[in-house]
Amino acid sequence: MDEYAVAGPTGEHFAPPRGRLPALWLEVGARRFPIVDLDRDSCLIDASPTAALRGNAAIFDGEEQLAQCLIMVAAPEGRGQRLIFKRRTEVRAMPAVDFEF
């Protein structure tokens, strides 16, 4: 089994396609999906078109969280799903500055 094999929505294991981005994952609840394509407004994940994905999600590069987002399914694309971001907030090392003196 591939070291990057993940559990699909029905529990089956599969290896992400060769074209996926090296260590980018979308985490929705307790499930993780490899990201194949990522842009400012959407992402393409390797997930069954029957997987019901919406709501809060997080984007990870390996174990480092990059962003929090609110997702919605846009359209199935082959074996994967295109998700659009209703909101996407980058994770920062420092808290936001509320005001300045």
CSV table of C-alpha atoms in Angstrom, one decimal, residues 9-81:
chain,number,residue,atom,x,y,z
A,9,PRO,CA,-15.7,8.2,2.4
A,10,THR,CA,-16.8,4.5,2.6
A,11,GLY,CA,-13.7,3.3,4.3
A,12,GLU,CA,-11.8,2.0,1.2
A,13,HIS,CA,-8.2,2.9,0.9
A,14,PHE,CA,-6.7,4.3,-2.2
A,15,ALA,CA,-3.5,6.1,-3.2
A,16,PRO,CA,-3.7,9.7,-4.4
A,17,PRO,CA,-3.0,10.2,-8.2
A,18,ARG,CA,0.5,11.0,-9.2
A,19,GLY,CA,-0.4,14.6,-10.2
A,20,ARG,CA,-1.4,15.7,-6.7
A,21,LEU,CA,0.4,18.5,-4.9
A,22,PRO,CA,3.1,16.9,-2.7
A,23,ALA,CA,1.8,17.2,0.9
A,24,LEU,CA,-1.4,19.2,0.6
A,25,TRP,CA,-4.4,17.8,2.3
A,26,LEU,CA,-8.0,19.0,3.0
A,27,GLU,CA,-9.3,17.9,6.3
A,28,VAL,CA,-13.1,17.8,6.8
A,29,GLY,CA,-14.0,16.5,10.2
A,30,ALA,CA,-12.0,13.4,10.8
A,31,ARG,CA,-11.5,12.7,7.1
A,32,ARG,CA,-8.4,13.8,5.0
A,33,PHE,CA,-8.4,14.1,1.2
A,34,PRO,CA,-5.3,14.8,-1.0
A,35,ILE,CA,-5.5,18.1,-2.9
A,36,VAL,CA,-4.8,17.7,-6.6
A,37,ASP,CA,-5.2,21.4,-7.6
A,38,LEU,CA,-5.4,24.5,-5.4
A,39,ASP,CA,-6.1,28.1,-6.4
A,40,ARG,CA,-7.4,31.2,-4.6
A,41,ASP,CA,-11.1,30.4,-5.0
A,42,SER,CA,-11.3,26.6,-5.2
A,43,CYS,CA,-9.5,23.3,-4.9
A,44,LEU,CA,-9.8,19.9,-6.6
A,45,ILE,CA,-9.6,16.9,-4.2
A,46,ASP,CA,-9.3,13.2,-4.8
A,47,ALA,CA,-12.7,12.1,-3.4
A,48,SER,CA,-15.6,10.1,-4.6
A,49,PRO,CA,-18.3,12.4,-6.2
A,50,THR,CA,-20.8,10.8,-3.8
A,51,ALA,CA,-19.0,12.2,-0.7
A,52,ALA,CA,-21.1,14.9,0.9
A,53,LEU,CA,-18.6,17.6,1.7
A,54,ARG,CA,-19.5,21.0,3.0
A,55,GLY,CA,-18.9,23.2,5.9
A,56,ASN,CA,-15.7,23.8,7.9
A,57,ALA,CA,-12.5,22.4,6.6
A,58,ALA,CA,-8.7,23.0,7.0
A,59,ILE,CA,-5.9,22.9,4.5
A,60,PHE,CA,-2.6,21.3,5.6
A,61,ASP,CA,0.8,21.0,4.2
A,62,GLY,CA,2.0,17.9,5.8
A,63,GLU,CA,1.2,18.5,9.5
A,64,GLU,CA,1.3,22.3,9.3
A,65,GLN,CA,-2.1,24.0,9.0
A,66,LEU,CA,-2.2,26.6,6.2
A,67,ALA,CA,-5.8,27.8,6.2
A,68,GLN,CA,-9.3,27.5,7.7
A,69,CYS,CA,-12.1,27.5,5.1
A,70,LEU,CA,-15.8,27.1,4.5
A,71,ILE,CA,-16.3,24.8,1.5
A,72,MET,CA,-19.1,23.9,-0.8
A,73,VAL,CA,-19.1,21.3,-3.7
A,74,ALA,CA,-18.9,23.1,-7.1
A,75,ALA,CA,-18.8,20.1,-9.5
A,76,PRO,CA,-17.4,16.6,-9.8
A,77,GLU,CA,-14.4,16.3,-12.1
A,78,GLY,CA,-13.5,12.7,-13.1
A,79,ARG,CA,-12.7,10.8,-9.9
A,80,GLY,CA,-12.4,14.0,-7.8
A,81,GLN,CA,-14.5,16.9,-6.7
